mmCIF file with all atom_site columns, C-alpha atoms in Angstrom:
data_model
loop_
_atom_site.group_PDB
_atom_site.id
_atom_site.type_symbol
_atom_site.label_atom_id
_atom_site.label_alt_id
_atom_site.label_comp_id
_atom_site.label_asym_id
_atom_site.label_entity_id
_atom_site.label_seq_id
_atom_site.pdbx_PDB_ins_code
_atom_site.Cartn_x
_atom_site.Cartn_y
_atom_site.Cartn_z
_atom_site.occupancy
_atom_site.B_iso_or_equiv
_atom_site.pdbx_formal_charge
_atom_site.auth_seq_id
_atom_site.auth_comp_id
_atom_site.auth_asym_id
_atom_site.auth_atom_id
_atom_site.pdbx_PDB_model_num
ATOM 1   C CA . MET A 1 1   ? 172.996 -81.928 239.000 1.00 40.00 ? 340 MET A CA 1
ATOM 2   C CA . SER A 1 2   ? 176.040 -80.997 236.902 1.00 39.00 ? 341 SER A CA 1
ATOM 3   C CA . GLU A 1 3   ? 179.568 -81.357 238.241 1.00 38.00 ? 342 GLU A CA 1
ATOM 4   C CA . THR A 1 4   ? 179.782 -77.570 238.375 1.00 39.00 ? 343 THR A CA 1
ATOM 5   C CA . GLY A 1 5   ? 176.560 -77.372 240.350 1.00 42.00 ? 344 GLY A CA 1
ATOM 6   C CA . ALA A 1 6   ? 177.683 -80.079 242.748 1.00 41.00 ? 345 ALA A CA 1
ATOM 7   C CA . ALA A 1 7   ? 181.002 -78.349 243.300 1.00 39.00 ? 346 ALA A CA 1
ATOM 8   C CA . ALA A 1 8   ? 179.261 -75.034 243.915 1.00 42.00 ? 347 ALA A CA 1
ATOM 9   C CA . SER A 1 9   ? 177.035 -76.588 246.548 1.00 44.00 ? 348 SER A CA 1
ATOM 10  C CA . LYS A 1 10  ? 179.876 -78.024 248.616 1.00 51.00 ? 349 LYS A CA 1
ATOM 11  C CA . PRO A 1 11  ? 181.131 -74.794 250.254 1.00 51.00 ? 350 PRO A CA 1
ATOM 12  C CA . GLY A 1 12  ? 177.616 -73.980 251.465 1.00 51.00 ? 351 GLY A CA 1
ATOM 13  C CA . LYS A 1 13  ? 177.199 -77.486 252.825 1.00 55.00 ? 352 LYS A CA 1
ATOM 14  C CA . ARG A 1 14  ? 180.541 -77.250 254.576 1.00 57.00 ? 353 ARG A CA 1
ATOM 15  C CA . ARG A 1 15  ? 179.590 -73.911 256.109 1.00 60.00 ? 354 ARG A CA 1
ATOM 16  C CA . GLY A 1 16  ? 176.286 -75.376 257.289 1.00 80.00 ? 355 GLY A CA 1
ATOM 17  C CA . ALA A 1 17  ? 178.045 -78.358 258.842 1.00 91.00 ? 356 ALA A CA 1
ATOM 18  C CA . ALA A 1 18  ? 180.616 -76.105 260.510 1.00 92.00 ? 357 ALA A CA 1
ATOM 19  C CA . ARG A 1 19  ? 177.857 -73.915 261.940 1.00 94.00 ? 358 ARG A CA 1
ATOM 20  C CA . GLU A 1 20  ? 176.111 -76.935 263.431 1.00 95.00 ? 359 GLU A CA 1
ATOM 21  C CA . ARG A 1 21  ? 179.363 -78.233 264.935 1.00 96.00 ? 360 ARG A CA 1
ATOM 22  C CA . LEU A 1 22  ? 180.122 -74.814 266.396 1.00 97.00 ? 361 LEU A CA 1
ATOM 23  C CA . LEU A 1 23  ? 176.640 -74.493 267.902 1.00 96.00 ? 362 LEU A CA 1
ATOM 24  C CA . ALA A 1 24  ? 176.842 -77.992 269.376 1.00 96.00 ? 363 ALA A CA 1
ATOM 25  C CA . ALA A 1 25  ? 180.258 -77.269 270.874 1.00 97.00 ? 364 ALA A CA 1
ATOM 26  C CA . ALA A 1 26  ? 179.070 -73.916 272.219 1.00 97.00 ? 365 ALA A CA 1
ATOM 27  C CA . ALA A 1 27  ? 176.023 -75.576 273.779 1.00 96.00 ? 366 ALA A CA 1
ATOM 28  C CA . ARG A 1 28  ? 178.205 -78.091 275.609 1.00 96.00 ? 367 ARG A CA 1
ATOM 29  C CA . ARG A 1 29  ? 180.820 -75.607 276.780 1.00 96.00 ? 368 ARG A CA 1
ATOM 30  C CA . PHE A 1 30  ? 178.498 -72.706 277.656 1.00 97.00 ? 369 PHE A CA 1
ATOM 31  C CA . TYR A 1 31  ? 176.285 -74.994 279.730 1.00 96.00 ? 370 TYR A CA 1
ATOM 32  C CA . ALA A 1 32  ? 179.108 -76.882 281.432 1.00 95.00 ? 371 ALA A CA 1
ATOM 33  C CA . ASP A 1 33  ? 181.578 -74.042 282.005 1.00 96.00 ? 372 ASP A CA 1
ATOM 34  C CA . GLY A 1 34  ? 179.646 -70.802 281.564 1.00 96.00 ? 373 GLY A CA 1
ATOM 35  C CA . VAL A 1 35  ? 179.560 -68.185 278.835 1.00 97.00 ? 374 VAL A CA 1
ATOM 36  C CA . SER A 1 36  ? 182.266 -65.912 280.224 1.00 96.00 ? 375 SER A CA 1
ATOM 37  C CA . ALA A 1 37  ? 184.696 -68.740 280.997 1.00 96.00 ? 376 ALA A CA 1
ATOM 38  C CA . THR A 1 38  ? 184.422 -70.218 277.503 1.00 97.00 ? 377 THR A CA 1
ATOM 39  C CA . GLY A 1 39  ? 186.647 -68.686 274.861 1.00 96.00 ? 378 GLY A CA 1
ATOM 40  C CA . ILE A 1 40  ? 186.469 -68.865 271.097 1.00 95.00 ? 379 ILE A CA 1
ATOM 41  C CA . ASP A 1 41  ? 189.552 -71.098 270.962 1.00 96.00 ? 380 ASP A CA 1
ATOM 42  C CA . THR A 1 42  ? 187.892 -73.654 273.229 1.00 97.00 ? 381 THR A CA 1
ATOM 43  C CA . ILE A 1 43  ? 184.781 -73.765 271.058 1.00 97.00 ? 382 ILE A CA 1
ATOM 44  C CA . THR A 1 44  ? 186.606 -74.067 267.739 1.00 97.00 ? 383 THR A CA 1
ATOM 45  C CA . ALA A 1 45  ? 188.886 -76.770 269.138 1.00 96.00 ? 384 ALA A CA 1
ATOM 46  C CA . GLU A 1 46  ? 185.948 -78.803 270.405 1.00 95.00 ? 385 GLU A CA 1
ATOM 47  C CA . ALA A 1 47  ? 184.052 -78.289 267.152 1.00 96.00 ? 386 ALA A CA 1
ATOM 48  C CA . GLY A 1 48  ? 187.119 -79.343 265.155 1.00 95.00 ? 387 GLY A CA 1
ATOM 49  C CA . VAL A 1 49  ? 187.019 -76.290 262.900 1.00 94.00 ? 388 VAL A CA 1
ATOM 50  C CA . ALA A 1 50  ? 189.366 -73.395 262.187 1.00 93.00 ? 389 ALA A CA 1
ATOM 51  C CA . LYS A 1 51  ? 188.784 -70.105 263.984 1.00 92.00 ? 390 LYS A CA 1
ATOM 52  C CA . MET A 1 52  ? 187.989 -68.513 260.630 1.00 93.00 ? 391 MET A CA 1
ATOM 53  C CA . SER A 1 53  ? 185.039 -70.905 260.308 1.00 92.00 ? 392 SER A CA 1
ATOM 54  C CA . LEU A 1 54  ? 183.539 -69.367 263.421 1.00 94.00 ? 393 LEU A CA 1
ATOM 55  C CA . TYR A 1 55  ? 183.787 -65.867 261.987 1.00 93.00 ? 394 TYR A CA 1
ATOM 56  C CA . ASN A 1 56  ? 182.412 -67.084 258.657 1.00 94.00 ? 395 ASN A CA 1
ATOM 57  C CA . ASN A 1 57  ? 179.264 -68.159 260.527 1.00 95.00 ? 396 ASN A CA 1
ATOM 58  C CA . PHE A 1 58  ? 179.005 -65.716 263.427 1.00 96.00 ? 397 PHE A CA 1
ATOM 59  C CA . SER A 1 59  ? 180.005 -62.074 263.528 1.00 95.00 ? 398 SER A CA 1
ATOM 60  C CA . SER A 1 60  ? 181.307 -62.299 267.100 1.00 95.00 ? 399 SER A CA 1
ATOM 61  C CA . LYS A 1 61  ? 181.181 -64.346 270.275 1.00 95.00 ? 400 LYS A CA 1
ATOM 62  C CA . ALA A 1 62  ? 178.095 -62.337 271.272 1.00 95.00 ? 401 ALA A CA 1
ATOM 63  C CA . ASP A 1 63  ? 176.427 -63.425 268.025 1.00 96.00 ? 402 ASP A CA 1
ATOM 64  C CA . LEU A 1 64  ? 177.295 -67.054 268.823 1.00 97.00 ? 403 LEU A CA 1
ATOM 65  C CA . VAL A 1 65  ? 175.842 -66.664 272.321 1.00 97.00 ? 404 VAL A CA 1
ATOM 66  C CA . ARG A 1 66  ? 172.571 -65.340 270.875 1.00 97.00 ? 405 ARG A CA 1
ATOM 67  C CA . ALA A 1 67  ? 172.440 -68.235 268.410 1.00 97.00 ? 406 ALA A CA 1
ATOM 68  C CA . TYR A 1 68  ? 173.023 -70.642 271.300 1.00 97.00 ? 407 TYR A CA 1
ATOM 69  C CA . LEU A 1 69  ? 170.173 -69.067 273.273 1.00 97.00 ? 408 LEU A CA 1
ATOM 70  C CA . ASP A 1 70  ? 167.851 -69.228 270.255 1.00 96.00 ? 409 ASP A CA 1
ATOM 71  C CA . ALA A 1 71  ? 168.768 -72.894 269.794 1.00 96.00 ? 410 ALA A CA 1
ATOM 72  C CA . ARG A 1 72  ? 168.052 -73.652 273.472 1.00 95.00 ? 411 ARG A CA 1
ATOM 73  C CA . HIS A 1 73  ? 164.648 -72.033 273.083 1.00 96.00 ? 412 HIS A CA 1
ATOM 74  C CA . GLU A 1 74  ? 163.858 -74.125 270.009 1.00 96.00 ? 413 GLU A CA 1
ATOM 75  C CA . GLU A 1 75  ? 165.127 -77.237 271.772 1.00 95.00 ? 414 GLU A CA 1
ATOM 76  C CA . TRP A 1 76  ? 162.735 -76.630 274.664 1.00 96.00 ? 415 TRP A CA 1
ATOM 77  C CA . LEU A 1 77  ? 159.828 -75.969 272.293 1.00 97.00 ? 416 LEU A CA 1
ATOM 78  C CA . GLY A 1 78  ? 160.538 -79.328 270.664 1.00 97.00 ? 417 GLY A CA 1
ATOM 79  C CA . LEU A 1 79  ? 160.362 -81.067 274.055 1.00 97.00 ? 418 LEU A CA 1
ATOM 80  C CA . TYR A 1 80  ? 157.120 -79.267 274.853 1.00 98.00 ? 419 TYR A CA 1
ATOM 81  C CA . ARG A 1 81  ? 155.497 -80.102 271.516 1.00 98.00 ? 420 ARG A CA 1
ATOM 82  C CA . ARG A 1 82  ? 156.317 -83.787 271.923 1.00 98.00 ? 421 ARG A CA 1
ATOM 83  C CA . ARG A 1 83  ? 154.781 -83.762 275.394 1.00 98.00 ? 422 ARG A CA 1
ATOM 84  C CA . LEU A 1 84  ? 151.767 -81.821 274.141 1.00 98.00 ? 423 LEU A CA 1
ATOM 85  C CA . GLU A 1 85  ? 151.047 -84.557 271.605 1.00 97.00 ? 424 GLU A CA 1
ATOM 86  C CA . GLU A 1 86  ? 150.424 -86.866 274.569 1.00 96.00 ? 425 GLU A CA 1
ATOM 87  C CA . ALA A 1 87  ? 148.094 -84.417 276.343 1.00 97.00 ? 426 ALA A CA 1
ATOM 88  C CA . ARG A 1 88  ? 144.401 -85.211 276.243 1.00 95.00 ? 427 ARG A CA 1
ATOM 89  C CA . ASP A 1 89  ? 143.085 -81.840 277.423 1.00 97.00 ? 428 ASP A CA 1
ATOM 90  C CA . ALA A 1 90  ? 144.055 -78.375 278.646 1.00 98.00 ? 429 ALA A CA 1
ATOM 91  C CA . ARG A 1 91  ? 145.087 -79.742 282.041 1.00 98.00 ? 430 ARG A CA 1
ATOM 92  C CA . GLY A 1 92  ? 147.474 -82.072 280.240 1.00 98.00 ? 431 GLY A CA 1
ATOM 93  C CA . GLY A 1 93  ? 148.734 -79.097 278.252 1.00 98.00 ? 432 GLY A CA 1
ATOM 94  C CA . VAL A 1 94  ? 149.775 -77.310 281.435 1.00 98.00 ? 433 VAL A CA 1
ATOM 95  C CA . LEU A 1 95  ? 151.512 -80.415 282.707 1.00 98.00 ? 434 LEU A CA 1
ATOM 96  C CA . ALA A 1 96  ? 153.249 -80.811 279.330 1.00 98.00 ? 435 ALA A CA 1
ATOM 97  C CA . VAL A 1 97  ? 155.096 -77.571 280.084 1.00 98.00 ? 436 VAL A CA 1
ATOM 98  C CA . PHE A 1 98  ? 156.327 -79.002 283.398 1.00 98.00 ? 437 PHE A CA 1
ATOM 99  C CA . ASP A 1 99  ? 157.216 -82.304 281.739 1.00 97.00 ? 438 ASP A CA 1
ATOM 100 C CA . ALA A 1 100 ? 159.268 -80.522 279.065 1.00 97.00 ? 439 ALA A CA 1
ATOM 101 C CA . TYR A 1 101 ? 161.343 -78.873 281.784 1.00 96.00 ? 440 TYR A CA 1
ATOM 102 C CA . ALA A 1 102 ? 161.811 -82.255 283.476 1.00 95.00 ? 441 ALA A CA 1
ATOM 103 C CA . ASP A 1 103 ? 162.929 -83.701 280.128 1.00 95.00 ? 442 ASP A CA 1
ATOM 104 C CA . HIS A 1 104 ? 165.484 -80.888 279.907 1.00 92.00 ? 443 HIS A CA 1
ATOM 105 C CA . ALA A 1 105 ? 166.794 -81.791 283.367 1.00 92.00 ? 444 ALA A CA 1
ATOM 106 C CA . ALA A 1 106 ? 167.124 -85.459 282.399 1.00 92.00 ? 445 ALA A CA 1
ATOM 107 C CA . PHE A 1 107 ? 169.641 -84.825 279.599 1.00 89.00 ? 446 PHE A CA 1
ATOM 108 C CA . ALA A 1 108 ? 173.118 -86.308 280.067 1.00 78.00 ? 447 ALA A CA 1
ATOM 109 C CA . TYR A 1 109 ? 175.108 -83.156 280.798 1.00 88.00 ? 448 TYR A CA 1
ATOM 110 C CA . GLU A 1 110 ? 178.884 -83.284 280.972 1.00 86.00 ? 449 GLU A CA 1
ATOM 111 C CA . HIS A 1 111 ? 179.108 -81.922 284.521 1.00 85.00 ? 450 HIS A CA 1
ATOM 112 C CA . GLY A 1 112 ? 175.546 -82.785 285.541 1.00 90.00 ? 451 GLY A CA 1
ATOM 113 C CA . PHE A 1 113 ? 172.379 -80.740 285.506 1.00 93.00 ? 452 PHE A CA 1
ATOM 114 C CA . ARG A 1 114 ? 172.957 -77.065 286.384 1.00 94.00 ? 453 ARG A CA 1
ATOM 115 C CA . GLY A 1 115 ? 169.472 -75.633 285.926 1.00 94.00 ? 454 GLY A CA 1
ATOM 116 C CA . CYS A 1 116 ? 168.054 -73.597 283.077 1.00 95.00 ? 455 CYS A CA 1
ATOM 117 C CA . GLY A 1 117 ? 170.771 -72.961 280.511 1.00 95.00 ? 456 GLY A CA 1
ATOM 118 C CA . LEU A 1 118 ? 169.006 -69.803 279.371 1.00 96.00 ? 457 LEU A CA 1
ATOM 119 C CA . LEU A 1 119 ? 168.868 -68.261 282.841 1.00 96.00 ? 458 LEU A CA 1
ATOM 120 C CA . ASN A 1 120 ? 172.434 -69.349 283.575 1.00 96.00 ? 459 ASN A CA 1
ATOM 121 C CA . ALA A 1 121 ? 173.604 -67.473 280.486 1.00 97.00 ? 460 ALA A CA 1
ATOM 122 C CA . ALA A 1 122 ? 171.426 -64.435 281.216 1.00 97.00 ? 461 ALA A CA 1
ATOM 123 C CA . ALA A 1 123 ? 172.962 -64.161 284.682 1.00 96.00 ? 462 ALA A CA 1
ATOM 124 C CA . GLU A 1 124 ? 176.370 -63.664 283.051 1.00 97.00 ? 463 GLU A CA 1
ATOM 125 C CA . LEU A 1 125 ? 175.265 -61.094 280.487 1.00 96.00 ? 464 LEU A CA 1
ATOM 126 C CA . PRO A 1 126 ? 175.193 -57.353 281.220 1.00 94.00 ? 465 PRO A CA 1
ATOM 127 C CA . SER A 1 127 ? 171.966 -55.414 281.585 1.00 94.00 ? 466 SER A CA 1
ATOM 128 C CA . GLY A 1 128 ? 170.644 -54.444 278.171 1.00 94.00 ? 467 GLY A CA 1
ATOM 129 C CA . ASP A 1 129 ? 172.452 -57.259 276.358 1.00 95.00 ? 468 ASP A CA 1
ATOM 130 C CA . GLU A 1 130 ? 170.428 -58.645 273.457 1.00 95.00 ? 469 GLU A CA 1
ATOM 131 C CA . GLY A 1 131 ? 170.952 -62.170 274.784 1.00 96.00 ? 470 GLY A CA 1
ATOM 132 C CA . ARG A 1 132 ? 169.007 -61.276 277.925 1.00 97.00 ? 471 ARG A CA 1
ATOM 133 C CA . ALA A 1 133 ? 166.119 -60.195 275.694 1.00 96.00 ? 472 ALA A CA 1
ATOM 134 C CA . VAL A 1 134 ? 166.173 -63.643 274.041 1.00 96.00 ? 473 VAL A CA 1
ATOM 135 C CA . VAL A 1 135 ? 165.887 -65.290 277.462 1.00 97.00 ? 474 VAL A CA 1
ATOM 136 C CA . ARG A 1 136 ? 163.108 -62.939 278.524 1.00 97.00 ? 475 ARG A CA 1
ATOM 137 C CA . ARG A 1 137 ? 161.116 -63.741 275.379 1.00 97.00 ? 476 ARG A CA 1
ATOM 138 C CA . HIS A 1 138 ? 161.531 -67.442 276.090 1.00 97.00 ? 477 HIS A CA 1
ATOM 139 C CA . LYS A 1 139 ? 160.185 -67.099 279.629 1.00 97.00 ? 478 LYS A CA 1
ATOM 140 C CA . GLU A 1 140 ? 157.317 -64.927 278.410 1.00 98.00 ? 479 GLU A CA 1
ATOM 141 C CA . GLU A 1 141 ? 156.432 -67.529 275.792 1.00 97.00 ? 480 GLU A CA 1
ATOM 142 C CA . VAL A 1 142 ? 156.414 -70.293 278.414 1.00 98.00 ? 481 VAL A CA 1
ATOM 143 C CA . GLU A 1 143 ? 154.027 -68.264 280.582 1.00 98.00 ? 482 GLU A CA 1
ATOM 144 C CA . SER A 1 144 ? 151.899 -67.498 277.521 1.00 98.00 ? 483 SER A CA 1
ATOM 145 C CA . LEU A 1 145 ? 151.629 -71.211 276.738 1.00 98.00 ? 484 LEU A CA 1
ATOM 146 C CA . LEU A 1 146 ? 150.550 -71.873 280.314 1.00 98.00 ? 485 LEU A CA 1
ATOM 147 C CA . ALA A 1 147 ? 147.989 -69.046 280.073 1.00 98.00 ? 486 ALA A CA 1
ATOM 148 C CA . GLY A 1 148 ? 146.534 -70.466 276.877 1.00 98.00 ? 487 GLY A CA 1
ATOM 149 C CA . HIS A 1 149 ? 145.912 -73.832 278.499 1.00 98.00 ? 488 HIS A CA 1
ATOM 150 C CA . VAL A 1 150 ? 144.535 -72.322 281.706 1.00 98.00 ? 489 VAL A CA 1
ATOM 151 C CA . GLU A 1 151 ? 142.153 -70.100 279.732 1.00 98.00 ? 490 GLU A CA 1
ATOM 152 C CA . GLU A 1 152 ? 140.635 -73.272 278.301 1.00 97.00 ? 491 GLU A CA 1
ATOM 153 C CA . LEU A 1 153 ? 140.060 -74.495 281.841 1.00 97.00 ? 492 LEU A CA 1
ATOM 154 C CA . LEU A 1 154 ? 138.600 -71.151 282.960 1.00 97.00 ? 493 LEU A CA 1
ATOM 155 C CA . PRO A 1 155 ? 136.500 -69.903 280.030 1.00 97.00 ? 494 PRO A CA 1
ATOM 156 C CA . GLY A 1 156 ? 135.196 -66.397 280.549 1.00 96.00 ? 495 GLY A CA 1
ATOM 157 C CA . ARG A 1 157 ? 137.597 -65.760 283.449 1.00 97.00 ? 496 ARG A CA 1
ATOM 158 C CA . PRO A 1 158 ? 140.619 -64.187 281.719 1.00 95.00 ? 497 PRO A CA 1
ATOM 159 C CA . GLU A 1 159 ? 142.007 -62.332 284.743 1.00 97.00 ? 498 GLU A CA 1
ATOM 160 C CA . GLU A 1 160 ? 141.923 -65.447 286.914 1.00 97.00 ? 499 GLU A CA 1
ATOM 161 C CA . ALA A 1 161 ? 143.478 -67.455 284.101 1.00 97.00 ? 500 ALA A CA 1
ATOM 162 C CA . ARG A 1 162 ? 146.373 -64.985 283.730 1.00 97.00 ? 501 ARG A CA 1
ATOM 163 C CA . ALA A 1 163 ? 146.957 -64.909 287.495 1.00 98.00 ? 502 ALA A CA 1
ATOM 164 C CA . THR A 1 164 ? 146.954 -68.707 287.637 1.00 98.00 ? 503 THR A CA 1
ATOM 165 C CA . ALA A 1 165 ? 149.382 -68.917 284.719 1.00 98.00 ? 504 ALA A CA 1
ATOM 166 C CA . GLU A 1 166 ? 151.723 -66.496 286.477 1.00 98.00 ? 505 GLU A CA 1
ATOM 167 C CA . HIS A 1 167 ? 151.477 -68.597 289.647 1.00 98.00 ? 506 HIS A CA 1
ATOM 168 C CA . LEU A 1 168 ? 152.352 -71.730 287.656 1.00 98.00 ? 507 LEU A CA 1
ATOM 169 C CA . ALA A 1 169 ? 155.252 -69.956 285.921 1.00 98.00 ? 508 ALA A CA 1
ATOM 170 C CA . PHE A 1 170 ? 156.692 -68.897 289.277 1.00 98.00 ? 509 PHE A CA 1
ATOM 171 C CA . LEU A 1 171 ? 156.272 -72.437 290.607 1.00 98.00 ? 510 LEU A CA 1
ATOM 172 C CA . LEU A 1 172 ? 158.077 -73.811 287.563 1.00 97.00 ? 511 LEU A CA 1
ATOM 173 C CA . GLU A 1 173 ? 160.948 -71.318 287.691 1.00 97.00 ? 512 GLU A CA 1
ATOM 174 C CA . GLY A 1 174 ? 161.454 -71.791 291.418 1.00 97.00 ? 513 GLY A CA 1
ATOM 175 C CA . ALA A 1 175 ? 161.547 -75.552 291.003 1.00 97.00 ? 514 ALA A CA 1
ATOM 176 C CA . MET A 1 176 ? 164.002 -75.208 288.109 1.00 96.00 ? 515 MET A CA 1
ATOM 177 C CA . ALA A 1 177 ? 166.315 -73.035 290.192 1.00 96.00 ? 516 ALA A CA 1
ATOM 178 C CA . ARG A 1 178 ? 166.300 -75.496 293.101 1.00 96.00 ? 517 ARG A CA 1
ATOM 179 C CA . ALA A 1 179 ? 166.713 -78.456 290.748 1.00 96.00 ? 518 ALA A CA 1
ATOM 180 C CA . GLY A 1 180 ? 169.754 -76.782 289.217 1.00 95.00 ? 519 GLY A CA 1
ATOM 181 C CA . LEU A 1 181 ? 171.320 -76.208 292.622 1.00 95.00 ? 520 LEU A CA 1
ATOM 182 C CA . GLU A 1 182 ? 170.662 -79.797 293.636 1.00 95.00 ? 521 GLU A CA 1
ATOM 183 C CA . GLY A 1 183 ? 171.718 -81.291 290.296 1.00 94.00 ? 522 GLY A CA 1
ATOM 184 C CA . ALA A 1 184 ? 168.580 -83.408 289.897 1.00 93.00 ? 523 ALA A CA 1
ATOM 185 C CA . GLY A 1 185 ? 165.040 -83.095 288.599 1.00 93.00 ? 524 GLY A CA 1
ATOM 186 C CA . THR A 1 186 ? 163.301 -84.081 291.853 1.00 95.00 ? 525 THR A CA 1
ATOM 187 C CA . ARG A 1 187 ? 162.059 -80.547 292.519 1.00 96.00 ? 526 ARG A CA 1
ATOM 188 C CA . LEU A 1 188 ? 160.500 -80.472 289.061 1.00 97.00 ? 527 LEU A CA 1
ATOM 189 C CA . GLU A 1 189 ? 158.594 -83.658 289.844 1.00 97.00 ? 528 GLU A CA 1
ATOM 190 C CA . HIS A 1 190 ? 157.322 -82.059 293.049 1.00 97.00 ? 529 HIS A CA 1
ATOM 191 C CA . ALA A 1 191 ? 156.365 -78.894 291.166 1.00 98.00 ? 530 ALA A CA 1
ATOM 192 C CA . ARG A 1 192 ? 154.395 -80.946 288.632 1.00 98.00 ? 531 ARG A CA 1
ATOM 193 C CA . THR A 1 193 ? 152.449 -82.587 291.459 1.00 98.00 ? 532 THR A CA 1
ATOM 194 C CA . MET A 1 194 ? 151.733 -79.175 292.998 1.00 98.00 ? 533 MET A CA 1
ATOM 195 C CA . ALA A 1 195 ? 150.599 -77.861 289.617 1.00 98.00 ? 534 ALA A CA 1
ATOM 196 C CA . ALA A 1 196 ? 148.266 -80.825 289.137 1.00 98.00 ? 535 ALA A CA 1
ATOM 197 C CA . ASP A 1 197 ? 146.764 -80.234 292.592 1.00 98.00 ? 536 ASP A CA 1
ATOM 198 C CA . LEU A 1 198 ? 146.255 -76.546 291.809 1.00 97.00 ? 537 LEU A CA 1
ATOM 199 C CA . LEU A 1 199 ? 144.543 -77.364 288.509 1.00 97.00 ? 538 LEU A CA 1
ATOM 200 C CA . ASP A 1 200 ? 142.242 -79.849 290.225 1.00 96.00 ? 539 ASP A CA 1
ATOM 201 C CA . ARG A 1 201 ? 141.055 -77.069 292.548 1.00 95.00 ? 540 ARG A CA 1
ATOM 202 C CA . LEU A 1 202 ? 140.136 -74.640 289.789 1.00 93.00 ? 541 LEU A CA 1
#
C-alpha cells in the first residue's frame, strides 16, 4: 500500500476503534447503571474519546442504545452457537439455549448480575420505541430456535411443538427474571433441569 493509501485508511480505522470503545463503554454503563441514568458524557469519558467521536459514529443516544441492543443480541447468539456445537441432538439444542443464558449470567459484571440486559433496557424505553422492537425480535428469535429443536423431537406434531417451545420460553424468561433479582444463575440451573425433565416426557 502506498503512503497515501495508508494515510487515507487511518481515519476509518480510528473511527472503527472509537465505535468499538463507545459500544463497550455503553454496554458496561447501560447494564450496570441503566439506560436513562447513563449520559453521553459518562460514556465518552469511559471510552476515552471526545464527544464528537460519539456523534461521528451514532446519530444520537437513541441510536447508540439500539446499537447496544443489537450487540447484546449478537453476543447471546455467539454464546448459543458455541453451546450448540456441543449438542448431540435436538434435545441438546434446546438445552443449549438454556446454557447460553446461564453463560450470560456468569459474566463478571461490574455491579453483579442484574438479569437480561435487553429486557432491563426495554423496561426503560417508552412504548413504541425502536429499541423495544429490537428486544422483541431477540425474544422471538430465541423462541423460534427452541421451536426448531422441539419440532425435531416431535415430527409431524407442529402445534404441540410450538406450544412446548412457548412453555420453554416462558420457563427461561421467568428463571432469568428471578436470577436477575437474586444476582446469581441458580434459577437458570433449575430451569435447565426442569426443561430436561419436560423434554424427557415428550
